[in-house]
Tab-separated table of C-alpha atoms and ligand atoms in Angstrom:
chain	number	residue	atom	x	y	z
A	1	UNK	CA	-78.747	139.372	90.128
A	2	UNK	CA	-81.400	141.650	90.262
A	3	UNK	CA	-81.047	143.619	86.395
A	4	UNK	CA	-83.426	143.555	83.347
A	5	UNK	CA	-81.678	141.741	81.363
A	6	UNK	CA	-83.622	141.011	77.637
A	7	UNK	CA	-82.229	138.282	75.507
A	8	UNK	CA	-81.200	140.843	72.894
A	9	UNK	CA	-80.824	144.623	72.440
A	10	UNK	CA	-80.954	146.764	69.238
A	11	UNK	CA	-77.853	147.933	67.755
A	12	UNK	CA	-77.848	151.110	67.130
A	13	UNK	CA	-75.620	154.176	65.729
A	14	UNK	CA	-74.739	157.149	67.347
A	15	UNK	CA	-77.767	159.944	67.333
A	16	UNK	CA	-76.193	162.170	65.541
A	17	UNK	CA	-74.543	160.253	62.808
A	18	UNK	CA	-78.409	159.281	61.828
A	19	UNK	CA	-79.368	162.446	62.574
A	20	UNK	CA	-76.378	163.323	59.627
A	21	UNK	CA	-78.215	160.160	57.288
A	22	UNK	CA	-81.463	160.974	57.508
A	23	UNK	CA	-81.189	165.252	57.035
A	24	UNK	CA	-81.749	165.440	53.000
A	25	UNK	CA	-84.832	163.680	53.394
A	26	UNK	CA	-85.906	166.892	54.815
A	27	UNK	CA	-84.493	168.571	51.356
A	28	UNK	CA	-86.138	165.894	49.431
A	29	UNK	CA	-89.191	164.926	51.069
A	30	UNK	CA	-88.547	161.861	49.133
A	31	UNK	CA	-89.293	159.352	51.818
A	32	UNK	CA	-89.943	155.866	50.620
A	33	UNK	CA	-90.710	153.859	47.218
A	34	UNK	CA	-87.048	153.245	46.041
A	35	UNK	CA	-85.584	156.577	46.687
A	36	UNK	CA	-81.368	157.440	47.291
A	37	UNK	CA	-81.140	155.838	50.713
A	38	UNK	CA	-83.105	152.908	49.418
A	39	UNK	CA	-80.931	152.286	46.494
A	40	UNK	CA	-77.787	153.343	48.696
A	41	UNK	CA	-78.255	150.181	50.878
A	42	UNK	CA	-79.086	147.878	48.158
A	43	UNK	CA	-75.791	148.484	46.366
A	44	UNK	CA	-73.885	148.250	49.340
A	45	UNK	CA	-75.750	145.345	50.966
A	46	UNK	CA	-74.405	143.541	47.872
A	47	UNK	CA	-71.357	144.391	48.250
A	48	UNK	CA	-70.780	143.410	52.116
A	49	UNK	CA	-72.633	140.383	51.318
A	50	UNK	CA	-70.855	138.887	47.908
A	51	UNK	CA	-74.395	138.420	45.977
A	52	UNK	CA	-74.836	138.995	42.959
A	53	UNK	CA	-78.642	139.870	43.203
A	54	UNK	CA	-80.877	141.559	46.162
A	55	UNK	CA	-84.371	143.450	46.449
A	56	UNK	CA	-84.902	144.876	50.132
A	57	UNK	CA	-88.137	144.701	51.584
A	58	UNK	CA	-90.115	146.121	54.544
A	59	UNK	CA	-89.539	142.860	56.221
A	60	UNK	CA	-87.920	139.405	56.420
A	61	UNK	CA	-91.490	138.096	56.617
A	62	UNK	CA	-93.008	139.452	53.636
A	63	UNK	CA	-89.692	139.258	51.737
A	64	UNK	CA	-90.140	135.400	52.174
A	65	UNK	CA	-93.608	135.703	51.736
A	66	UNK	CA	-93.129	137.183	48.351
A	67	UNK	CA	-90.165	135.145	47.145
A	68	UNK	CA	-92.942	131.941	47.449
A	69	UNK	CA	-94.984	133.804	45.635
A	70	UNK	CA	-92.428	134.952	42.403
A	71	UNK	CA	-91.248	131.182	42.479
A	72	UNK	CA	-94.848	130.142	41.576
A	73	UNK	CA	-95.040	127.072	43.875
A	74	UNK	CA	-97.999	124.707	44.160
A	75	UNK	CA	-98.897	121.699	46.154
A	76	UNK	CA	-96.275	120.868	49.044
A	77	UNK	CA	-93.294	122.347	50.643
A	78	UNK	CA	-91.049	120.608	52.778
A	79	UNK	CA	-90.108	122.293	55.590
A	80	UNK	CA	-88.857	122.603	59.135
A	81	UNK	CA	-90.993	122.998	62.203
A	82	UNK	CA	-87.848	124.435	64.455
A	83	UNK	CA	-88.451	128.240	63.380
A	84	UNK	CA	-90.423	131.274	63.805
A	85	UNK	CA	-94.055	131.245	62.986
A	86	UNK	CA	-93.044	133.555	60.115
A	87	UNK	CA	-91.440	130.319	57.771
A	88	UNK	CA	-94.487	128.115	58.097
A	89	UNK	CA	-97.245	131.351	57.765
A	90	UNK	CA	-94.650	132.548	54.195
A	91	UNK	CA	-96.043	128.891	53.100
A	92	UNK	CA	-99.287	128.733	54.397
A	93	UNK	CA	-100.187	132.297	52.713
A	94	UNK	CA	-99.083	131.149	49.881
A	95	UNK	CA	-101.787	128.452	49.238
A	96	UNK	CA	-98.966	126.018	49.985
A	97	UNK	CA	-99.254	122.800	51.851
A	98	UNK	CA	-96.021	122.454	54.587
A	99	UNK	CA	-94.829	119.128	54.979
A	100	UNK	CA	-92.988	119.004	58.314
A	101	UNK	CA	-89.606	117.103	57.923
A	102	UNK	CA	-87.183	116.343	61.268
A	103	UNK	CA	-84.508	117.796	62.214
A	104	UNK	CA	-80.783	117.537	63.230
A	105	UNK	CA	-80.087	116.994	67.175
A	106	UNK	CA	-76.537	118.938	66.713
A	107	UNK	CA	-76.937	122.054	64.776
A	108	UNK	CA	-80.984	122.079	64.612
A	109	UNK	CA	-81.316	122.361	60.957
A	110	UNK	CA	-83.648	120.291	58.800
A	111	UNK	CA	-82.090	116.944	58.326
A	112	UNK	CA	-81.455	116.377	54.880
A	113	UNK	CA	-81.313	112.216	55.148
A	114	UNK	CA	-84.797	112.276	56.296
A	115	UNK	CA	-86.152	114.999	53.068
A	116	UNK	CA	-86.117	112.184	50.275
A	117	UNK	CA	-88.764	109.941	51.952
A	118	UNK	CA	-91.219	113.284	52.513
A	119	UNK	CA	-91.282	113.997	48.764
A	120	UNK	CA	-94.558	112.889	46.543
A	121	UNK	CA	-95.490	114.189	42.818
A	122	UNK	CA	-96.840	117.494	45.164
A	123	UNK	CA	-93.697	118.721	46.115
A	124	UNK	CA	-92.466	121.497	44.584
A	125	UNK	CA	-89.835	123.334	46.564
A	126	UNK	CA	-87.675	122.627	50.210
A	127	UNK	CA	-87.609	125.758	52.835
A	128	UNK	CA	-84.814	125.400	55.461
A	129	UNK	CA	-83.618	127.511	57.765
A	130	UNK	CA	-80.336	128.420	58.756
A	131	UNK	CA	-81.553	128.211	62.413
A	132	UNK	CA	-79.545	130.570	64.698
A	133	UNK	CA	-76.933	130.988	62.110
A	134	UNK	CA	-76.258	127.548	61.558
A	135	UNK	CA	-75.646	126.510	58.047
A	136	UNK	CA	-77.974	123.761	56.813
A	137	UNK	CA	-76.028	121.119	55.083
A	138	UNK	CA	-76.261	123.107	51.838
A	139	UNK	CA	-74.200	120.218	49.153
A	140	UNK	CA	-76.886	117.504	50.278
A	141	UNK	CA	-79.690	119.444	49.824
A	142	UNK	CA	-78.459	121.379	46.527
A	143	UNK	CA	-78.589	117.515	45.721
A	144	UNK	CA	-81.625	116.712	46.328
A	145	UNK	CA	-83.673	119.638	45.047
A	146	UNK	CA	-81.989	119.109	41.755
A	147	UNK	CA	-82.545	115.403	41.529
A	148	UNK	CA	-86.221	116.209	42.227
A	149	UNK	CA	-86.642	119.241	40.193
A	150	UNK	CA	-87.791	121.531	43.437
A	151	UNK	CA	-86.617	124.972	44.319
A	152	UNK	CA	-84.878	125.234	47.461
A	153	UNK	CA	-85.197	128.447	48.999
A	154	UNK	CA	-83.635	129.809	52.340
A	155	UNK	CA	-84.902	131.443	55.694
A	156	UNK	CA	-81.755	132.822	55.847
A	157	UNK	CA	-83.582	135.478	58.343
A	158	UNK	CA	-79.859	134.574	61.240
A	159	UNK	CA	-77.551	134.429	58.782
A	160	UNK	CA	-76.205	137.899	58.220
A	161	UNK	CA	-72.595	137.654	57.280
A	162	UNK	CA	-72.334	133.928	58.164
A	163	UNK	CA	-70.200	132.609	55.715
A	164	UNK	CA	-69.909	128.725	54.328
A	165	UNK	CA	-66.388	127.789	52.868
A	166	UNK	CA	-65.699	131.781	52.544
A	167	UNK	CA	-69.235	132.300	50.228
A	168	UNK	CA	-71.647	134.738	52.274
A	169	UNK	CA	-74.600	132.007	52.908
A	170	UNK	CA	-76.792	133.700	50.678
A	171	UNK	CA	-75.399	132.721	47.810
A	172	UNK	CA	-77.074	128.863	48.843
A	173	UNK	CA	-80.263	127.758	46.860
A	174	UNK	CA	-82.398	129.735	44.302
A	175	UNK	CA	-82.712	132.501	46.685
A	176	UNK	CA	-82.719	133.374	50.395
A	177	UNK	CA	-84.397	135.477	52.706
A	178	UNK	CA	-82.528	137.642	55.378
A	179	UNK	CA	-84.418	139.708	58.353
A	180	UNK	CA	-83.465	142.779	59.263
A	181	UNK	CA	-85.411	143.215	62.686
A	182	UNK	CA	-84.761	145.575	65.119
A	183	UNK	CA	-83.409	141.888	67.262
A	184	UNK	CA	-80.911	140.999	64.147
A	185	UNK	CA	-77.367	140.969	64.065
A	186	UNK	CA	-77.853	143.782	61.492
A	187	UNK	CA	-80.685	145.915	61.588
A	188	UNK	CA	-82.904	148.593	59.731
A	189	UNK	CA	-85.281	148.794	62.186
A	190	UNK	CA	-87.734	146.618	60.381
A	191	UNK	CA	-86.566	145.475	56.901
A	192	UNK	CA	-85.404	142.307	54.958
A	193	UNK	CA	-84.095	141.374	51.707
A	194	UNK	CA	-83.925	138.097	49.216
A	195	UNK	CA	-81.054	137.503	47.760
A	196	UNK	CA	-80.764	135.529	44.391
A	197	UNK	CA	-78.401	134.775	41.485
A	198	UNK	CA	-80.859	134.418	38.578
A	199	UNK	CA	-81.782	137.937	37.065
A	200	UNK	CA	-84.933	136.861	36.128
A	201	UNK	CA	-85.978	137.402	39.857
A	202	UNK	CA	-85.202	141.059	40.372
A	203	UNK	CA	-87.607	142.188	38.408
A	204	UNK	CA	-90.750	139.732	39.355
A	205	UNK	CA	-89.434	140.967	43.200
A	206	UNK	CA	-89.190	144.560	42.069
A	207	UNK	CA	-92.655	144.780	40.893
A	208	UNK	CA	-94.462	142.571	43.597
A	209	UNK	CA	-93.188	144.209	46.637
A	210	UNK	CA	-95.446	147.274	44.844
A	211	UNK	CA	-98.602	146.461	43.834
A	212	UNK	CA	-97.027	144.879	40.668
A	213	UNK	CA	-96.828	148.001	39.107
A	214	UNK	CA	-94.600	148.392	36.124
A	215	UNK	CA	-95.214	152.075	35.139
A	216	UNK	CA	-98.107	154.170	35.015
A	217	UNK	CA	-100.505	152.402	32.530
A	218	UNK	CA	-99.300	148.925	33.689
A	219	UNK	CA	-99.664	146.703	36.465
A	220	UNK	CA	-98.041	143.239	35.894
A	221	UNK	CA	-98.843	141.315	39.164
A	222	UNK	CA	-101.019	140.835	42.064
A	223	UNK	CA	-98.375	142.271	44.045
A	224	UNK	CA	-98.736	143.958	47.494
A	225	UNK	CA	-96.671	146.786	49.302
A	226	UNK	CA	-93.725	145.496	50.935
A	227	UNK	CA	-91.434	149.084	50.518
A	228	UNK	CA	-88.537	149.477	52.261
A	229	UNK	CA	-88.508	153.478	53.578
A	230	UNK	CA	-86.271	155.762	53.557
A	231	UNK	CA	-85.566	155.980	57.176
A	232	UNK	CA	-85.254	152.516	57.167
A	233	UNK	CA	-83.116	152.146	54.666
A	234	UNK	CA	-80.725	155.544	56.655
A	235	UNK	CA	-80.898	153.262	59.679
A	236	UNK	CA	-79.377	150.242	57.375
A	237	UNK	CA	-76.655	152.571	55.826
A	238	UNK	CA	-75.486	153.846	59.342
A	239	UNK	CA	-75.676	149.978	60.953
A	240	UNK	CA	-73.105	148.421	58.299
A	241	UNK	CA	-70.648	151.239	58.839
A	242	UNK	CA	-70.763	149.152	62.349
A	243	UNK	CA	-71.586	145.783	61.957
A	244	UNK	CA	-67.780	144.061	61.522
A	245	UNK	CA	-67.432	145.878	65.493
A	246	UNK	CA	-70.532	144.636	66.388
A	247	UNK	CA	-70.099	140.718	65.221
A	248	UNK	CA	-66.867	141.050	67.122
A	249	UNK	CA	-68.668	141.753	70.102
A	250	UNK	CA	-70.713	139.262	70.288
A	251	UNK	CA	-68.368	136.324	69.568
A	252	UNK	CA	-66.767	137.759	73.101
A	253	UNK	CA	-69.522	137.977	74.471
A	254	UNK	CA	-70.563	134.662	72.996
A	255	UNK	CA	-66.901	133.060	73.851
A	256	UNK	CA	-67.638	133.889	77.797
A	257	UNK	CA	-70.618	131.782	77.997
A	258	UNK	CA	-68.622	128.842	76.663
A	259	UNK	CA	-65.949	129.135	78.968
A	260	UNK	CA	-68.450	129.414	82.009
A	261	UNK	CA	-70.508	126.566	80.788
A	262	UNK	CA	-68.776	124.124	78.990
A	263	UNK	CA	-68.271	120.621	80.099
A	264	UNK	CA	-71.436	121.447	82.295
A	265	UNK	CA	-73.280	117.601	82.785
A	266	UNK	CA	-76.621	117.902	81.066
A	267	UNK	CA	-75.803	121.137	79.154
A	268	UNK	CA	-75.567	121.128	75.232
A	269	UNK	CA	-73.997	124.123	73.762
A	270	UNK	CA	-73.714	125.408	70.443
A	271	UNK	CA	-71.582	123.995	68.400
A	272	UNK	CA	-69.074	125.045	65.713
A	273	UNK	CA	-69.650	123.634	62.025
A	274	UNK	CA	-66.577	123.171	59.708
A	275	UNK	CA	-66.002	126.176	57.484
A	276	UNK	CA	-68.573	128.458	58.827
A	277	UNK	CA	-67.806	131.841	59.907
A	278	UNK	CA	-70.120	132.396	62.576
A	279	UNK	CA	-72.330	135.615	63.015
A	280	UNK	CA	-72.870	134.895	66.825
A	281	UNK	CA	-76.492	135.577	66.333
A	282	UNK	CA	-77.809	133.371	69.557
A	283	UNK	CA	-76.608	131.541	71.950
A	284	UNK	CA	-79.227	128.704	72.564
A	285	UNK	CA	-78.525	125.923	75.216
A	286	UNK	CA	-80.575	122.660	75.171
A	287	UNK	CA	-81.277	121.020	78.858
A	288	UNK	CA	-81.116	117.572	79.536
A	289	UNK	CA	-82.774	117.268	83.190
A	290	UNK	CA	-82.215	113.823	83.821
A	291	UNK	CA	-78.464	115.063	83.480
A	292	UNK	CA	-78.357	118.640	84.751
A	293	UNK	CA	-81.126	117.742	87.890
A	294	UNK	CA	-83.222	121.049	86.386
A	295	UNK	CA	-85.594	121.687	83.797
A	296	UNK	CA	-85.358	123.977	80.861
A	297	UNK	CA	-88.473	125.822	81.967
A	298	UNK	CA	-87.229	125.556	85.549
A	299	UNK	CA	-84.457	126.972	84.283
A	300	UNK	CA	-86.431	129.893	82.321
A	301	UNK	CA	-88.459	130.521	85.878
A	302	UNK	CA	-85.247	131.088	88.077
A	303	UNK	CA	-83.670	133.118	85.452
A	304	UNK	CA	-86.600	135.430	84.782
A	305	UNK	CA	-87.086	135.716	88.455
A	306	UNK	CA	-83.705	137.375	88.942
A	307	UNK	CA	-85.090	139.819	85.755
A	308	UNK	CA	-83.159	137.676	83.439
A	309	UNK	CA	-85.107	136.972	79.936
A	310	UNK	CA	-83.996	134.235	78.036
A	311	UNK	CA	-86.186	133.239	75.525
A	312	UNK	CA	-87.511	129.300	74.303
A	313	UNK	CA	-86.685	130.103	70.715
A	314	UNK	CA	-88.400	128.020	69.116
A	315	UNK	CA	-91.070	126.433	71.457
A	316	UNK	CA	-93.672	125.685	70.491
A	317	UNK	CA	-93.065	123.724	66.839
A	318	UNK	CA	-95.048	125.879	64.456
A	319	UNK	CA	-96.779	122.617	63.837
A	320	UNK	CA	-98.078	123.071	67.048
A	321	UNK	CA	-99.204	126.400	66.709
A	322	UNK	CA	-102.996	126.781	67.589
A	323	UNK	CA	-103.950	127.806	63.912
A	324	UNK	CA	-102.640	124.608	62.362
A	325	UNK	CA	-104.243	122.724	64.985
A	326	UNK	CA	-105.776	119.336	63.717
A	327	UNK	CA	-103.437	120.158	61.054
A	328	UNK	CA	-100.085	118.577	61.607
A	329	UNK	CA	-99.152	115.837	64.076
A	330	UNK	CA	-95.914	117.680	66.311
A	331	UNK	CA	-94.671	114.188	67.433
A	332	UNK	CA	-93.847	112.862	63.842
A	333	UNK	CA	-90.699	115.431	64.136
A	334	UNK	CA	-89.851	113.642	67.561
A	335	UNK	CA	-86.031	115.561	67.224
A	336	UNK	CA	-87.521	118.712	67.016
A	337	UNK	CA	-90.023	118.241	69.441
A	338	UNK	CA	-87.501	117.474	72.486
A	339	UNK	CA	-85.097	119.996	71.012
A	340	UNK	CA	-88.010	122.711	71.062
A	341	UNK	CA	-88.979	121.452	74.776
A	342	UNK	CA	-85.457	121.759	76.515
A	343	UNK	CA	-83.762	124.448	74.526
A	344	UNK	CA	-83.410	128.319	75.894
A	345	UNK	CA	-81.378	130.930	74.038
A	346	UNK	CA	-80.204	133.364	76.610
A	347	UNK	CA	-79.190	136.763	76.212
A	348	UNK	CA	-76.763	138.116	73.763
A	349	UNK	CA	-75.838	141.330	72.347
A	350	UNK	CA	-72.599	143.278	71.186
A	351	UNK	CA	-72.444	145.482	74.256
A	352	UNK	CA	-73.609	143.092	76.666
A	353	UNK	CA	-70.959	143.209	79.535
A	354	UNK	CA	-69.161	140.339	80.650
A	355	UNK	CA	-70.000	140.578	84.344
A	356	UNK	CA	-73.355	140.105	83.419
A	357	UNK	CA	-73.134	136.738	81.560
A	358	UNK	CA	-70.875	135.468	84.459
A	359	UNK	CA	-73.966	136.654	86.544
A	360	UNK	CA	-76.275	135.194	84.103
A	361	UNK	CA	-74.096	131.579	84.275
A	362	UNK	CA	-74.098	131.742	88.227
A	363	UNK	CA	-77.974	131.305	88.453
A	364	UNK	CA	-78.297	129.109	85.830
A	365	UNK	CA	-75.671	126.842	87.299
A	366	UNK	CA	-76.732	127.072	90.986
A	367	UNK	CA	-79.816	125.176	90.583
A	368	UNK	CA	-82.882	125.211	92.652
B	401	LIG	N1	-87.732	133.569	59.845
B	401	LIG	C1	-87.113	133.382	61.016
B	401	LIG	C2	-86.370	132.120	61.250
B	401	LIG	C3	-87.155	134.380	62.005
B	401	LIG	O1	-86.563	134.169	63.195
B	401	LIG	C4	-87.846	135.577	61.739
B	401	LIG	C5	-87.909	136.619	62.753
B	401	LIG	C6	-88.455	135.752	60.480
B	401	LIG	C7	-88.389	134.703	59.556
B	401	LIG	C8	-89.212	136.983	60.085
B	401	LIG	O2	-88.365	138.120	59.948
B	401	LIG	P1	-88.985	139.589	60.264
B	401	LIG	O3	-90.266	139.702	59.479
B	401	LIG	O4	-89.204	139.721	61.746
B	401	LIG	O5	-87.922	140.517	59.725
B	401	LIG	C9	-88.437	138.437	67.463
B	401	LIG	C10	-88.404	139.258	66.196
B	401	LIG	O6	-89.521	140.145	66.113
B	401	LIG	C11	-88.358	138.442	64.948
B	401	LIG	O7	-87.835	139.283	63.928
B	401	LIG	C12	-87.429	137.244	65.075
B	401	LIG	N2	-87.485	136.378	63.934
B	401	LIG	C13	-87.785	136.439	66.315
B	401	LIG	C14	-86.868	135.265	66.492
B	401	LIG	O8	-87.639	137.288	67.447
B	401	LIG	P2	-90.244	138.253	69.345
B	401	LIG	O9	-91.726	138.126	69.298
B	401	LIG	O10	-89.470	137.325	70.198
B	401	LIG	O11	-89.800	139.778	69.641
B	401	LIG	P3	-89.862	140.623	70.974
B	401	LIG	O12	-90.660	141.848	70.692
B	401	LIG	O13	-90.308	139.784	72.114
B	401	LIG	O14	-88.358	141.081	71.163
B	401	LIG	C15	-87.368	140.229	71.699
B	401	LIG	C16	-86.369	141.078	72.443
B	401	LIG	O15	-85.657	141.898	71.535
B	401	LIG	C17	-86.950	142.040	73.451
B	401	LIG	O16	-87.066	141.387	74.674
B	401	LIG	C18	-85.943	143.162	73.499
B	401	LIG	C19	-85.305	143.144	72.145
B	401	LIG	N3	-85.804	144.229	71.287
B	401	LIG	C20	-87.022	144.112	70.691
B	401	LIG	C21	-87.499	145.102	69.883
B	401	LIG	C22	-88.844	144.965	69.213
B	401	LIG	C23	-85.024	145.369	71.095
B	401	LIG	O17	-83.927	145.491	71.653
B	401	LIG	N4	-85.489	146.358	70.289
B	401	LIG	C24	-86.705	146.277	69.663
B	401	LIG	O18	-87.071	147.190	68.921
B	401	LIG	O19	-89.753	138.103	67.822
């Protein structure tokens, strides 16, 4: 193959039917702090999602970041290591202490058996993360977190529109974050939400995504700016017209690189958890060389070589990250470790054409 080929691609709506959203902000000049579009996308976000509570923000990262900060954690926060750098910074900005807990070798989420022996009179709240749209095992860790007396609080940032046992994941835990990056499923360009159930929260998220301001006299909280725009928000509107279309895309596109690789020696695919509705977010594949004869960065070299870029989502463990370093020990999650080492999500997006994932499948299987 010789194509550029990135592992994702923005979804985006026609020109002109943005063109059509975004024209009465010329009318208005009203272009961000909570204005029509803003409040437009909230109301419908509920909606599409089935929760009863959301705040957007300017991004999944501070949206998380702020959520730790409203739930007035201290001490320790179990966590997973398998993620983007934004899930262990949300805790680490906070003042808060992650506690790295193992994770599961078949859908990558944190492994709830292994929680219990991590907690100590510092813990005060458990952060999974639905990893590439696979549900955590929500009932066990519901469990947990209540027997304790922690908040459990989601990086959701994969999940939109995954749903578990026909409730949009959201609805899971005292609250969850979703991402709305330009690379997501659904997108506002840059933009994120929390969800929640308890009232209480819309408020305290209200007021710290702006400088904790209440009204003119009053300022409430150390709160920073975390605004979604206007634009933003236009981009949001015109994306969920689309996004039913688009998740059907994917799980074709998705469904081809099963059939081409499936029952491959040494290849582990993703797999499909009982009453989930997928999103078809990523499509990561974990390598075992011993099995396959190549390995995952082998893999990753030949691929990128034909202009191919699949991604190591999520290498290296944040625990390994050179900021925590002396910090955390990467080999006491030895799952997530070998999972982070061999594992390559390759591309997907809704209009990626078939032809090129068979192309895509042909490298990776002819080996070196
Ligand atoms: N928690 C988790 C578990 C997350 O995965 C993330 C974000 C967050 C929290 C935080 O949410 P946000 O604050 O981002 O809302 C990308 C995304 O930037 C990031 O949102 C995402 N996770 C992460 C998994 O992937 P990079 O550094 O890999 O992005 P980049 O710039 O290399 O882009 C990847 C590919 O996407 C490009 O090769 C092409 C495509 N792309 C990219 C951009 C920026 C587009 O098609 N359009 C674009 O505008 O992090």
């Amino acid at each position: 193959m010789n194509k550029n080929i990135l592992v994702t691609r923005s979804s985006m709506p026609d020109f002109d039917e943005y063109i059509d959203e975004i024209r009465e902000l010329w009318d208005t000049h009203w272009l961000t702090n909570m204005g029509v579009k803003h409040q437009e996308l909230e109301r419908e976000l509920k909606a599409y999602l089935g929760v009863p509570g959301l705040q957007l923000f300017t991004n999944g990262h501070m949206a998380l970041e702020m959520l730790l900060q409203v739930m007035k954690l201290e001490g320790e926060v179990i966590t997973t290591p398998f993620t983007f750098a934004s899930t262990t910074h949300a805790i680490v900005r906070n003042g808060l202490t992650p506690v790295f807990c193992d994770i599961r070798e078949d859908d990558y989420t944190i492994d709830a058996d292994k929680i219990e022996s991590l907690i100590t009179d510092k813990t005060s709240a458990i952060v999974p993360v639905h990893v590439y749209g696979n549900v955590c095992e929500v009932e066990k860790l519901r469990d947990i977190a209540d027997r304790y007396g922690l908040k459990l609080i989601y990086d959701a940032a994969h999940c939109f529109g995954v749903k578990y046992k026909d409730n949009g994941v959201a609805n899971f835990g005292d609250a969850s974050m979703l991402s709305f990056h330009a690379t997501k499923v659904f997108n506002t360009i840059e933009g994120g939400a929390v969800c929640f159930n308890n009232e209480a929260l819309r408020d305290e998220l209200y007021f710290v995504k702006n400088f904790g301001i209440v009204d003119e006299l009053h300022v409430k909280t150390v709160g920073g700016n975390a605004k979604m725009n206007e634009f933003a928000a236009a981009m949001g509107i015109c994306n969920l017209r689309h996004v039913d279309a688009e998740i059907a895309k994917r799980k074709i596109v998705y469904e081809r690189y099963m059939e081409r690789l499936d029952g491959v020696p040494g290849l582990k695919l993703p797999v499909t958890q009982p009453f989930v509705k997928k999103n078809y977010a990523y499509f990561p594949v974990v390598f075992d060389p011993e099995v396959f004869g190549e390995s995952r960065d082998r893999v990753y070299d030949r691929l990128l070589a034909e202009g191919i870029h699949a991604r190591k989502y999520f290498y290296p463990l944040t625990s390994a990250f050179e900021c925590y370093e002396g910090h955390f020990d990467p080999k006491d999650t030895p799952v997530a470790l070998k999972i982070s080492e061999s594992v390559l999500t390759l591309p997907l997006y809704s209009d990626l054409a078939l032809e090129d994932v068979d192309g895509i499948c042909e490298v990776i299987l002819r080996r070196a």
